Structure formats: C-alpha cells, structure tokens
XYZ file of C-alpha atoms in Angstrom:
566
model
C 0.000 0.000 0.000
C 1.349 3.416 -0.965
C 0.830 6.421 1.275
C 0.337 9.972 0.108
C 3.428 12.101 0.736
C 2.985 14.617 3.534
C 4.748 17.622 2.076
C 3.886 21.296 1.960
C 2.196 21.791 -1.442
C 3.435 24.493 -3.781
C 1.474 27.699 -3.291
C -0.132 30.191 -5.712
C -0.108 28.315 -8.946
C -3.639 27.105 -9.478
C -4.553 23.559 -10.522
C -5.862 22.510 -13.905
C -7.669 19.264 -14.722
C -8.796 18.257 -18.208
C -11.494 15.580 -18.355
C -10.903 13.226 -21.271
C -14.135 11.572 -22.381
C -16.287 11.635 -25.495
C -19.464 13.655 -25.959
C -21.802 10.633 -25.719
C -20.349 9.325 -22.430
C -21.460 12.160 -20.179
C -23.810 12.084 -17.210
C -26.414 14.364 -18.812
C -27.095 11.782 -21.556
C -27.155 8.630 -19.420
C -30.956 8.445 -19.550
C -30.877 7.839 -23.335
C -27.374 6.507 -24.068
C -26.467 3.165 -22.539
C -22.868 2.064 -22.078
C -23.456 -0.877 -24.417
C -24.179 1.627 -27.216
C -20.881 3.540 -26.975
C -19.258 1.588 -29.803
C -21.942 2.779 -32.216
C -21.227 6.490 -31.928
C -18.952 8.496 -34.159
C -16.020 9.246 -31.866
C -14.703 12.802 -31.704
C -12.388 12.375 -28.730
C -9.175 12.340 -30.749
C -9.766 15.690 -32.465
C -11.120 17.267 -29.260
C -8.125 16.077 -27.236
C -5.694 17.461 -29.808
C -7.512 20.805 -29.643
C -7.145 20.785 -25.847
C -3.451 19.891 -26.076
C -2.787 22.669 -28.568
C -4.588 25.135 -26.309
C -2.413 24.130 -23.345
C 0.747 24.293 -25.477
C -0.211 27.819 -26.491
C -0.095 28.912 -22.849
C 2.777 26.648 -21.789
C 0.641 24.780 -19.248
C 0.996 21.198 -18.045
C -2.256 19.772 -16.673
C -3.655 16.571 -15.212
C -5.882 14.609 -17.602
C -8.524 12.490 -15.878
C -9.240 9.789 -18.455
C -11.838 7.028 -18.785
C -10.233 3.604 -18.947
C -12.577 2.757 -21.837
C -10.932 5.530 -23.857
C -7.498 4.082 -23.109
C -8.563 0.668 -24.426
C -10.380 1.948 -27.509
C -8.100 4.793 -28.624
C -4.805 4.292 -26.722
C -2.965 6.609 -29.115
C -4.930 9.546 -27.666
C -3.770 8.777 -24.123
C -0.248 8.129 -25.382
C -0.158 11.583 -26.984
C -1.285 13.249 -23.742
C 1.617 11.614 -21.902
C 4.076 12.323 -24.716
C 3.362 16.038 -24.403
C 4.305 15.993 -20.735
C 0.892 15.943 -19.066
C -0.091 13.735 -16.169
C -2.593 10.918 -16.781
C -5.013 10.101 -13.953
C -8.057 7.840 -13.711
C -11.741 8.666 -14.109
C -12.801 5.050 -13.742
C -13.390 2.628 -16.583
C -17.025 3.301 -17.471
C -18.877 6.506 -16.670
C -20.486 5.272 -13.456
C -21.245 6.854 -10.102
C -20.328 5.435 -6.724
C -24.031 4.663 -6.169
C -23.849 2.135 -9.035
C -20.974 0.203 -7.443
C -20.428 -1.727 -4.254
C -16.949 -1.823 -2.735
C -15.868 -4.917 -4.661
C -17.085 -3.471 -7.975
C -15.418 -0.156 -7.166
C -12.076 -1.881 -6.580
C -12.430 -3.854 -9.819
C -13.250 -0.696 -11.751
C -10.211 1.067 -10.283
C -7.906 -1.816 -11.214
C -9.243 -2.156 -14.737
C -9.024 1.568 -15.424
C -5.517 1.871 -14.001
C -4.244 -1.065 -16.054
C -5.696 0.382 -19.273
C -4.329 3.871 -18.590
C -0.848 2.736 -17.571
C -0.627 0.440 -20.603
C -1.613 3.273 -22.941
C 0.353 6.110 -21.320
C 3.464 4.364 -20.026
C 3.255 6.297 -16.750
C 2.158 5.360 -13.263
C -1.418 6.466 -12.429
C -1.651 8.023 -8.946
C -4.779 10.230 -9.133
C -8.507 9.600 -9.378
C -11.759 11.436 -9.968
C -15.195 9.814 -9.845
C -16.708 9.664 -13.335
C -20.321 10.486 -12.512
C -21.738 12.550 -9.639
C -19.555 13.461 -6.648
C -18.605 12.135 -3.225
C -20.902 13.233 -0.428
C -20.264 12.971 3.339
C -21.680 9.427 3.256
C -19.245 8.368 0.512
C -15.901 9.043 2.194
C -15.320 5.288 2.490
C -14.276 5.514 -1.161
C -11.236 7.572 -0.136
C -10.164 4.769 2.171
C -10.478 2.304 -0.732
C -8.468 4.596 -3.002
C -5.700 4.871 -0.397
C -5.713 1.113 0.079
C -5.413 0.620 -3.704
C -2.334 2.844 -3.801
C -3.788 6.081 -5.177
C -2.111 9.192 -3.803
C -4.775 11.816 -4.461
C -8.421 12.205 -5.367
C -10.535 15.051 -6.762
C -14.107 13.813 -6.331
C -15.538 16.189 -3.736
C -17.751 19.070 -4.811
C -18.808 21.391 -1.981
C -22.381 22.381 -2.908
C -24.885 24.403 -0.881
C -24.793 23.032 2.710
C -22.744 19.934 1.872
C -19.715 19.521 4.180
C -20.790 22.701 6.011
C -19.695 21.118 9.280
C -16.244 20.442 7.777
C -15.325 23.739 6.085
C -11.713 22.631 5.580
C -12.931 20.139 2.953
C -13.397 23.079 0.557
C -9.599 23.188 0.173
C -6.875 20.605 -0.596
C -6.397 18.476 2.521
C -4.913 15.190 3.653
C -7.611 12.617 4.333
C -6.626 10.127 7.028
C -8.521 6.862 6.884
C -8.264 3.414 8.371
C -6.073 2.141 5.538
C -3.789 5.125 5.012
C -3.762 8.710 3.848
C -4.680 10.310 0.563
C -4.767 13.908 -0.632
C -8.218 15.211 -1.471
C -8.340 18.143 -3.900
C -11.983 19.258 -4.202
C -13.249 21.435 -7.014
C -13.333 25.029 -5.846
C -16.448 26.711 -4.499
C -17.094 30.120 -2.973
C -19.241 30.810 0.078
C -22.329 32.892 -0.571
C -24.884 33.523 2.191
C -23.610 30.427 3.983
C -23.883 28.217 0.880
C -21.085 26.768 -1.236
C -21.317 27.585 -4.966
C -18.918 25.722 -7.328
C -17.161 28.110 -9.713
C -14.202 26.207 -11.022
C -15.087 25.198 -14.551
C -16.997 22.706 -16.635
C -20.756 23.002 -16.514
C -20.590 25.704 -13.832
C -18.476 27.866 -16.093
C -20.988 27.482 -18.948
C -24.168 27.950 -16.900
C -23.326 30.667 -14.353
C -23.108 34.341 -15.377
C -19.573 35.192 -16.450
C -19.456 38.354 -14.353
C -20.138 36.229 -11.270
C -17.575 33.530 -12.114
C -14.853 36.065 -12.933
C -15.390 37.959 -9.697
C -15.531 34.756 -7.662
C -12.300 33.369 -9.140
C -10.568 36.717 -8.737
C -11.722 36.806 -5.108
C -10.327 33.290 -4.599
C -7.006 34.235 -6.189
C -6.623 37.268 -3.901
C -8.182 35.853 -0.742
C -7.040 32.231 -0.378
C -3.589 30.726 -0.068
C -4.896 27.389 -1.328
C -4.897 26.999 -5.127
C -8.054 27.066 -7.189
C -8.929 23.677 -8.767
C -10.134 24.469 -12.294
C -11.295 21.992 -14.959
C -12.927 21.547 -18.346
C -13.913 18.623 -20.597
C -12.348 18.106 -24.010
C -15.823 17.808 -25.586
C -16.654 21.296 -24.295
C -14.264 22.671 -26.925
C -16.417 21.097 -29.665
C -19.521 23.213 -30.389
C -20.226 21.182 -33.547
C -20.698 17.877 -31.739
C -23.852 15.925 -32.746
C -26.917 16.933 -30.735
C -28.647 14.025 -29.026
C -32.208 15.314 -28.998
C -33.705 12.351 -27.162
C -32.345 13.654 -23.840
C -34.728 15.628 -21.597
C -34.721 19.406 -22.118
C -32.942 20.244 -18.850
C -30.176 17.755 -19.669
C -29.773 19.192 -23.179
C -29.381 22.638 -21.626
C -26.759 21.221 -19.295
C -24.908 19.563 -22.166
C -25.070 22.131 -24.952
C -25.563 25.606 -23.487
C -22.656 27.965 -24.262
C -20.551 25.316 -26.020
C -19.832 27.907 -28.710
C -18.363 30.234 -26.050
C -16.503 27.693 -23.911
C -13.105 27.981 -25.611
C -13.203 31.738 -25.137
C -14.104 31.278 -21.456
C -11.214 28.852 -20.905
C -8.753 31.085 -22.762
C -9.599 33.988 -20.463
C -8.613 32.066 -17.317
C -5.576 30.367 -18.846
C -4.240 33.752 -19.896
C -4.981 35.466 -16.567
C -3.746 32.895 -14.028
C -0.903 30.385 -13.718
C -1.773 26.676 -13.627
C -0.097 23.355 -12.973
C -1.119 19.713 -12.731
C -2.216 17.989 -9.558
C 0.828 15.714 -9.361
C 3.168 18.662 -9.836
C 1.389 20.538 -7.043
C 1.892 17.564 -4.715
C 5.534 17.218 -5.862
C 5.016 13.711 -7.190
C 7.838 12.607 -9.444
C 6.755 11.203 -12.784
C 7.105 7.415 -12.675
C 7.271 5.441 -15.877
C 5.976 1.908 -16.277
C 6.709 -0.639 -19.015
C 6.618 0.905 -22.484
C 3.179 1.260 -24.025
C 2.542 -1.248 -26.815
C 1.558 -0.413 -30.334
C -2.158 0.303 -30.923
C -4.209 -2.865 -30.864
C -7.580 -3.905 -32.183
C -10.423 -2.576 -30.047
C -12.016 -5.089 -27.696
C -15.732 -5.805 -28.080
C -18.209 -4.115 -25.782
C -18.519 -5.745 -22.366
C -22.165 -6.143 -21.359
C -23.292 -4.196 -18.318
C -26.428 -4.453 -16.168
C -28.069 -1.533 -18.019
C -27.907 -3.317 -21.381
C -31.201 -4.523 -22.806
C -31.798 -8.180 -23.704
C -31.422 -7.210 -27.360
C -27.873 -5.958 -26.998
C -25.284 -8.343 -28.448
C -23.146 -10.212 -25.942
C -21.107 -12.305 -28.318
C -21.258 -13.276 -31.942
C -22.492 -16.818 -32.506
C -20.225 -19.062 -34.500
C -21.756 -20.245 -37.731
C -21.821 -24.044 -37.841
C -21.804 -24.146 -41.632
C -20.347 -22.208 -44.511
C -23.742 -22.277 -46.311
C -25.149 -19.033 -45.000
C -28.738 -17.959 -45.676
C -28.818 -14.871 -47.914
C -30.756 -11.987 -46.354
C -31.356 -8.478 -47.690
C -31.741 -5.554 -45.264
C -33.617 -2.524 -46.626
C -32.857 0.808 -44.930
C -34.989 3.816 -45.962
C -33.192 7.139 -45.425
C -34.656 10.639 -45.518
C -32.537 13.549 -44.235
C -30.500 11.200 -42.036
C -27.025 12.684 -42.492
C -26.471 12.993 -38.724
C -27.380 9.407 -37.842
C -25.526 7.596 -40.640
C -22.134 7.274 -38.835
C -23.985 5.794 -35.834
C -25.842 3.445 -38.204
C -22.593 2.401 -39.909
C -21.017 1.372 -36.592
C -24.199 -0.459 -35.600
C -24.338 -2.409 -38.862
C -20.699 -3.409 -38.461
C -21.651 -5.071 -35.178
C -24.833 -6.566 -36.676
C -22.809 -8.212 -39.451
C -20.461 -9.768 -36.889
C -23.241 -10.996 -34.607
C -25.513 -12.367 -37.365
C -22.681 -14.194 -39.087
C -24.883 -17.206 -39.854
C -26.529 -15.031 -42.546
C -25.077 -13.583 -45.749
C -26.289 -10.007 -45.186
C -26.656 -7.478 -47.966
C -27.759 -3.906 -47.305
C -30.006 -1.840 -49.583
C -30.065 1.866 -48.737
C -32.898 3.890 -50.285
C -32.267 7.635 -50.217
C -35.848 8.906 -50.276
C -35.251 12.315 -51.865
C -33.168 13.702 -48.976
C -32.478 17.432 -48.945
C -29.398 17.341 -46.682
C -26.088 15.518 -47.124
C -27.572 12.026 -46.798
C -26.688 10.972 -50.364
C -23.057 12.068 -50.067
C -22.678 10.486 -46.624
C -24.186 7.203 -47.815
C -21.693 7.168 -50.674
C -18.714 7.891 -48.399
C -19.692 5.252 -45.831
C -21.105 2.466 -48.009
C -20.332 3.299 -51.645
C -18.270 0.712 -53.502
C -18.951 -2.083 -50.995
C -19.991 -5.390 -52.546
C -22.532 -6.011 -49.775
C -24.231 -2.609 -50.185
C -26.500 -1.051 -52.806
C -27.587 2.600 -52.743
C -30.824 3.592 -54.493
C -32.304 7.068 -54.859
C -35.769 8.592 -55.169
C -35.771 11.921 -56.997
C -38.497 13.145 -54.635
C -39.559 12.118 -51.162
C -42.186 9.363 -51.439
C -42.352 8.211 -47.814
C -40.968 5.370 -45.767
C -43.330 2.677 -47.081
C -42.525 3.558 -50.697
C -38.810 3.411 -49.904
C -39.244 -0.051 -48.353
C -41.187 -1.190 -51.439
C -38.347 0.061 -53.660
C -35.886 -1.958 -51.585
C -38.108 -5.049 -51.752
C -38.320 -4.736 -55.527
C -34.532 -4.449 -55.800
C -33.807 -7.371 -53.441
C -32.788 -10.718 -54.933
C -33.345 -12.757 -51.765
C -36.541 -14.332 -50.457
C -35.860 -13.110 -46.899
C -35.898 -9.315 -46.726
C -35.704 -7.186 -43.580
C -36.558 -3.526 -43.175
C -34.976 -1.527 -40.352
C -35.181 2.073 -39.209
C -32.217 4.214 -40.224
C -32.307 5.977 -36.850
C -31.905 2.669 -34.939
C -34.919 3.310 -32.728
C -35.220 -0.463 -32.952
C -31.917 -2.213 -32.387
C -31.079 -4.141 -35.597
C -29.403 -6.828 -33.483
C -32.951 -8.021 -32.698
C -33.013 -9.519 -36.207
C -31.142 -12.416 -34.626
C -34.466 -13.391 -33.015
C -36.838 -12.190 -35.749
C -35.349 -13.869 -38.843
C -35.745 -17.441 -37.523
C -39.443 -16.690 -36.892
C -40.042 -16.421 -40.673
C -40.863 -20.109 -41.024
C -42.376 -21.782 -44.088
C -45.923 -20.745 -43.227
C -45.076 -17.164 -42.219
C -45.132 -14.089 -44.490
C -44.162 -11.215 -42.162
C -42.566 -10.967 -38.734
C -43.087 -7.493 -37.280
C -41.429 -5.948 -34.240
C -43.817 -5.135 -31.415
C -42.818 -2.821 -28.568
C -46.413 -2.922 -27.258
C -46.334 -6.696 -26.900
C -46.509 -7.683 -23.188
C -42.846 -8.721 -23.412
C -41.802 -5.601 -25.376
C -40.337 -2.368 -24.020
C -40.557 1.341 -24.775
C -37.850 3.759 -23.628
C -37.872 7.560 -23.563
C -40.771 7.874 -26.026
C -43.290 10.660 -25.171
C -46.406 9.379 -23.435
C -48.757 10.988 -25.951
C -47.153 9.077 -28.831
C -47.552 5.834 -26.900
C -51.198 6.667 -26.186
C -51.970 7.391 -29.845
C -50.125 4.309 -31.115
C -51.894 1.986 -28.686
C -55.321 3.438 -29.484
C -54.676 3.007 -33.211
C -53.637 -0.593 -32.619
C -56.936 -1.193 -30.839
C -58.810 0.069 -33.903
C -56.801 -2.157 -36.267
C -57.589 -5.165 -34.094
C -61.293 -4.449 -34.564
C -60.895 -4.596 -38.343
C -58.194 -7.170 -39.060
C -57.987 -10.923 -38.493
C -54.588 -10.787 -36.792
C -54.953 -9.460 -33.261
C -51.439 -8.183 -32.668
C -50.173 -5.400 -30.405
C -48.340 -3.227 -32.964
C -49.309 -2.518 -36.595
C -47.122 0.515 -37.333
C -43.563 -0.723 -36.873
C -41.192 -0.376 -39.845
C -38.882 -2.992 -38.314
C -39.867 -6.237 -40.028
C -38.797 -9.439 -41.747
C -40.633 -10.197 -45.000
C -41.085 -13.171 -47.299
C -40.461 -11.193 -50.450
C -42.759 -13.199 -52.723
C -45.689 -12.582 -50.354
C -45.463 -8.803 -50.248
C -43.578 -7.423 -53.253
C -46.727 -7.305 -55.454
C -49.160 -6.002 -52.823
C -51.118 -3.004 -54.229
C -49.865 -0.557 -51.585
C -51.370 2.898 -52.200
C -49.920 4.785 -49.240
C -46.288 5.852 -49.437
C -45.555 7.198 -45.962
C -46.019 5.795 -42.477
C -49.577 4.756 -43.390
C -48.195 2.367 -45.990
C -46.400 0.453 -43.256
C -49.732 -0.426 -41.638
C -51.379 -0.883 -45.058
C -48.972 -3.721 -45.939
C -50.128 -5.656 -42.870
C -53.755 -4.845 -43.624
C -53.595 -5.992 -47.245
C -51.721 -9.176 -46.353
C -54.236 -9.894 -43.577
C -57.163 -9.528 -45.982
C -55.459 -11.883 -48.477
C -55.119 -14.568 -45.811
C -51.394 -14.119 -45.246
C -49.696 -15.082 -41.986
C -48.244 -12.439 -39.649
C -46.238 -12.957 -36.456
C -45.077 -10.348 -34.005
C -41.845 -10.389 -32.044
C -41.433 -8.498 -28.765
C -38.968 -5.660 -29.299
C -37.500 -2.593 -27.633
C -38.411 0.828 -29.059
C -36.290 3.826 -28.070
C -36.521 7.512 -28.892
C -34.347 8.538 -31.836
C -31.041 9.991 -30.674
C -30.263 12.438 -33.498
C -32.455 14.727 -35.565
C -36.236 14.938 -35.477
C -38.991 12.471 -36.284
C -40.377 12.832 -39.832
C -43.917 11.926 -38.745
C -46.627 14.614 -38.982
C -48.826 13.573 -36.102
C -52.262 15.011 -36.983
C -52.159 14.084 -40.666
C -50.938 10.605 -39.708
C -53.840 10.105 -37.294
C -56.451 11.132 -39.861
C -54.661 9.039 -42.481
C -54.877 5.940 -40.278
C -58.592 6.527 -39.744
C -59.049 6.816 -43.523
C -57.025 3.629 -44.076
C -59.062 1.775 -41.446
C -62.285 2.719 -43.239
C -60.847 1.476 -46.554
C -59.677 -1.819 -45.010
C -63.026 -2.318 -43.281
C -64.825 -1.716 -46.591
C -62.601 -4.242 -48.366
C -63.266 -6.767 -45.620
C -67.031 -6.205 -45.930
C -66.912 -6.684 -49.710
C -64.955 -9.920 -49.255
C -67.554 -11.195 -46.799
C -70.364 -10.275 -49.176
C -68.735 -12.163 -52.068
C -68.431 -15.268 -49.914
C -72.156 -15.357 -49.110
C-alpha cells in the first residue's frame, strides 16, 4: 500500500484538470445513451483532445488529464499523446459510473481495470482519481479509504455544494484525508461561500451555466483571498460546439450539455491567460514514474455487457456451424438522415459480426433527402460489394422506400430496419428465424406484453396503442403493434401487394392488405427507443387522420370480401 506524501504543497499556482471523455459518455445523456451503445457512436475524442493539447501548449501549461479507462482501451494513441506532451494521466474510472452504481468490490475492480488500461496506454504510473459520474458526499468518504488502500495518492471527487460539508469547512480546500487504511490527498473542485452556501465556480458546466461576471469575480476573489490553489477543470468535448446533438435527452439535460458550447473555448482562454496553472501531481511534488513501455495500438475489444444493457444488446457473436449461409437483404430507408448515418454504420458493423450465420446485404434507399444524406451514404457504403444505394428523386415516404428496396432485393428473406436505430437491428437475430415456411411477415412489437418502450413521449404511446386497438377491430390478426417499420418479410408474399400509401400509413397498409389476403403475420417483442439524433419525420395530426381513412378502406374491403363469400 502506498501512502500519500505529507509535504507542503506548492502555493499560488492554481490547478488545472482536463477531463478526457467523449461527448456521448457524459452524465447528462445517461438516460438515453447506454454504455453498451458507446461503440456505435462516431467518436470525436481524438480531435477534441488534440484541440485541448494545442490550447495548453499555447499557454505553456501542463495539466492533469482524468481519463476514462474505456478511452485508453479503444483509442490508446490519444492517451499516449497526452503523456508524450508531458501531461499527467489520472483515472476517471473505466465506465462513466457513479459510486451509487458500485459496491466496494465493484469499485475496486473498476479502479484496477481503469488503471491497467491507462498505464498500458500512457506508459506512466497512475496516482490520481476522480469519480466519473456525480460526486462524493459525506456518506461516501469510504471511497477515499479504498483509493488509499489501492495505492492512489490523491483524489478530486468532492464538490462542496450548498450546505454539503458545512460542518467540515476545511474540505473546501486541498487536505490530507486520514482513513483506516492510510492517507490520501483530497483536492476538491473550488467553491465560494455565498450567504452560507457553497457555490462551485471552477469550470466545466458551472463555467458554462453561471453568469460570467459572477464567475470572474468569484475566481478573482479566490485568487486574492485564499492561499490554497483554485482547482479548475474543463472537458475536451466542451471545446467542440459542432458535436452531434442528441435530442432524445430531456430538455434540462440538453441545456446542461449544450448551453454555451460555442463560447466555452473563449471562457477557458480567459482564465488560462490570466492565471498560472499546474497539474495535480506537480502541485503535490510527485515525481513522474514510468511503467513498461506502451505497446503499439491494438484492435479494439468488443463491448462488455453491463447491467443496463437490454436483452437485445449483443453479448457475443455466434459461430456459424456451416459455410452455407442464408442470404438476407436488409432494406434501410433514409430521408434527411445525415447525422445518424455514422452511428448506423457502426451499428451495422456489429450486426454483421453478430448475425454471421446469414449472408447479409444492405439496400439503402435515399428517399429524396435534402441534406447531405446521399453524399454520406456514398462515403460510408459506396463501392462495398454487400451494399446497394438507391435514390428517389423526390420524397415518397418510408413505405414507398421499403417497397423500392423489396423490388430491388434478390433474396426471399428481406428485412426492413429504421435508419435511426430506434429499434436495435441486433434483434433480427431473433426475428429472422421466426419467418418459417408458413409465415409471411414478422413485425417488431414494442407494445407486446414482453416488449419495451424507452424515452418515447407518453402521448405518442397513447396514440399508437389506441390506433392498434382500432386495427384489431378490423383485421384478423390481433397483434399489439401494426405501425412498426422494423420487419422481416417473405419477399414473394409482399412485393406485389397493391400498396397505395407511401408514408407511415403504408407500413400499416402492408399488414392490412396481407391480412385480408389470408397471409400469416407474427409479431416479435422488441425494444423501441426515442431517436437519438435529428427529429422524427412523422406529422402527427395528418398521420392520425390518415390511419382513420385507411381503417375505413380496409373495413370496406373486408365487408366486400364477406359479401362475395355469401
């Protein structure tokens, strides 16, 4: 067990921490982005980290980078570059989890895994820690004892807020924590006292949300009034105002994530130019300790399943028992989906690996997009032997795009998936086998008793369920969901259906027409999530009236059929 050195810290230079994580890994998006989805996102951490490094080089500052262990495993060259430029690498845990999500054993395992990944990538000994999500409260100080026992020399996970730690005012400043297993330096983020309350001022979200006049005065007051250094920090993603907006997050979390991103670099520059900064290890006079040389970059490890993953998330790719793989076409309608396509590309890469018992071919139908969808499709999938890209000159709607894909397909088994991945395409692993000899369509059903719906507005759920009730009154198949675009088709059963509706109505019309012709339909429980990027293309009122019109037409057709049979 190592013990924190008891030395007088260096005065007057303030402390700078840079938090190294990607834009989709943050606490404000945890309600809509699960850890098992991280591999699907377009990473921007490399460019953002280089921007942060260049900013620090401009001012001649060496900082402490608190880094997620996941980053070190996935993009070790980023961590290696931080160390190469003379900055200290410290741990922010492996995944972005709070102490409330971990018991002591899990906390120790997370510390060990993160430290191993960071030391392997950086080539330097990791001595510091900061909790990834939330902060340590008075009831959480046991974690400092664990950190000391695991050999960490300092921590920066305390945030004095409002009345927190009011009975221990010295915890607002760097102090030596003495626990049962040893000592460890605690360096809390800085907060000023206002009317008896502690208000954090030292960077990150506080810097972007609080009025600048207040923050500047508070930091200036700290600089003139306290001997202890200010602990200042920012995230590398806060220097990236062009990062993709994840609109599925609640409004207050989107404000927390995106407000003043376009001004953050200017805010940081002001403080870096006005005050002197150093890293945490330098402040504590910790000599840099190298470990075994970092290896060359290696292939990224697959995602490790966590408790928050849904049953549909892939755990491991099944091994195909035969080389005779069933050919399957996957139709993907796209309309103004430029933002989601990189996420889709990463998802399909995983789908291909997991569903390796099938010979998958992808048919993208650009449905008259007005943004950069066509160019992005070409850059991501153009020239690939397993991909075809089709175009509509004008927008015809999602059902028409699926029909175009069905017509182009040369396989009997054809799937249609949503470009925005609101249904996880990995669920095809369950759906495709359900298309047995007597089945014509397998449709995903989030409203099935075994299905799930996540982060979808209640009013949309109410409308969808009421519409499903009406379809059950008209049609022979009494299923829970009639409007899902996520399906597996027997091509010969549906390609010639006289579908009149081109948009979302056409999706329900296909089921209705097949039902009236005596076709067989099965539903598979599925998970429906709110779309992460962009906005839904559905026009709610016109869609409702359209469904009512379609129901009348289907009911009339059913009545005429019954009359002919008399």
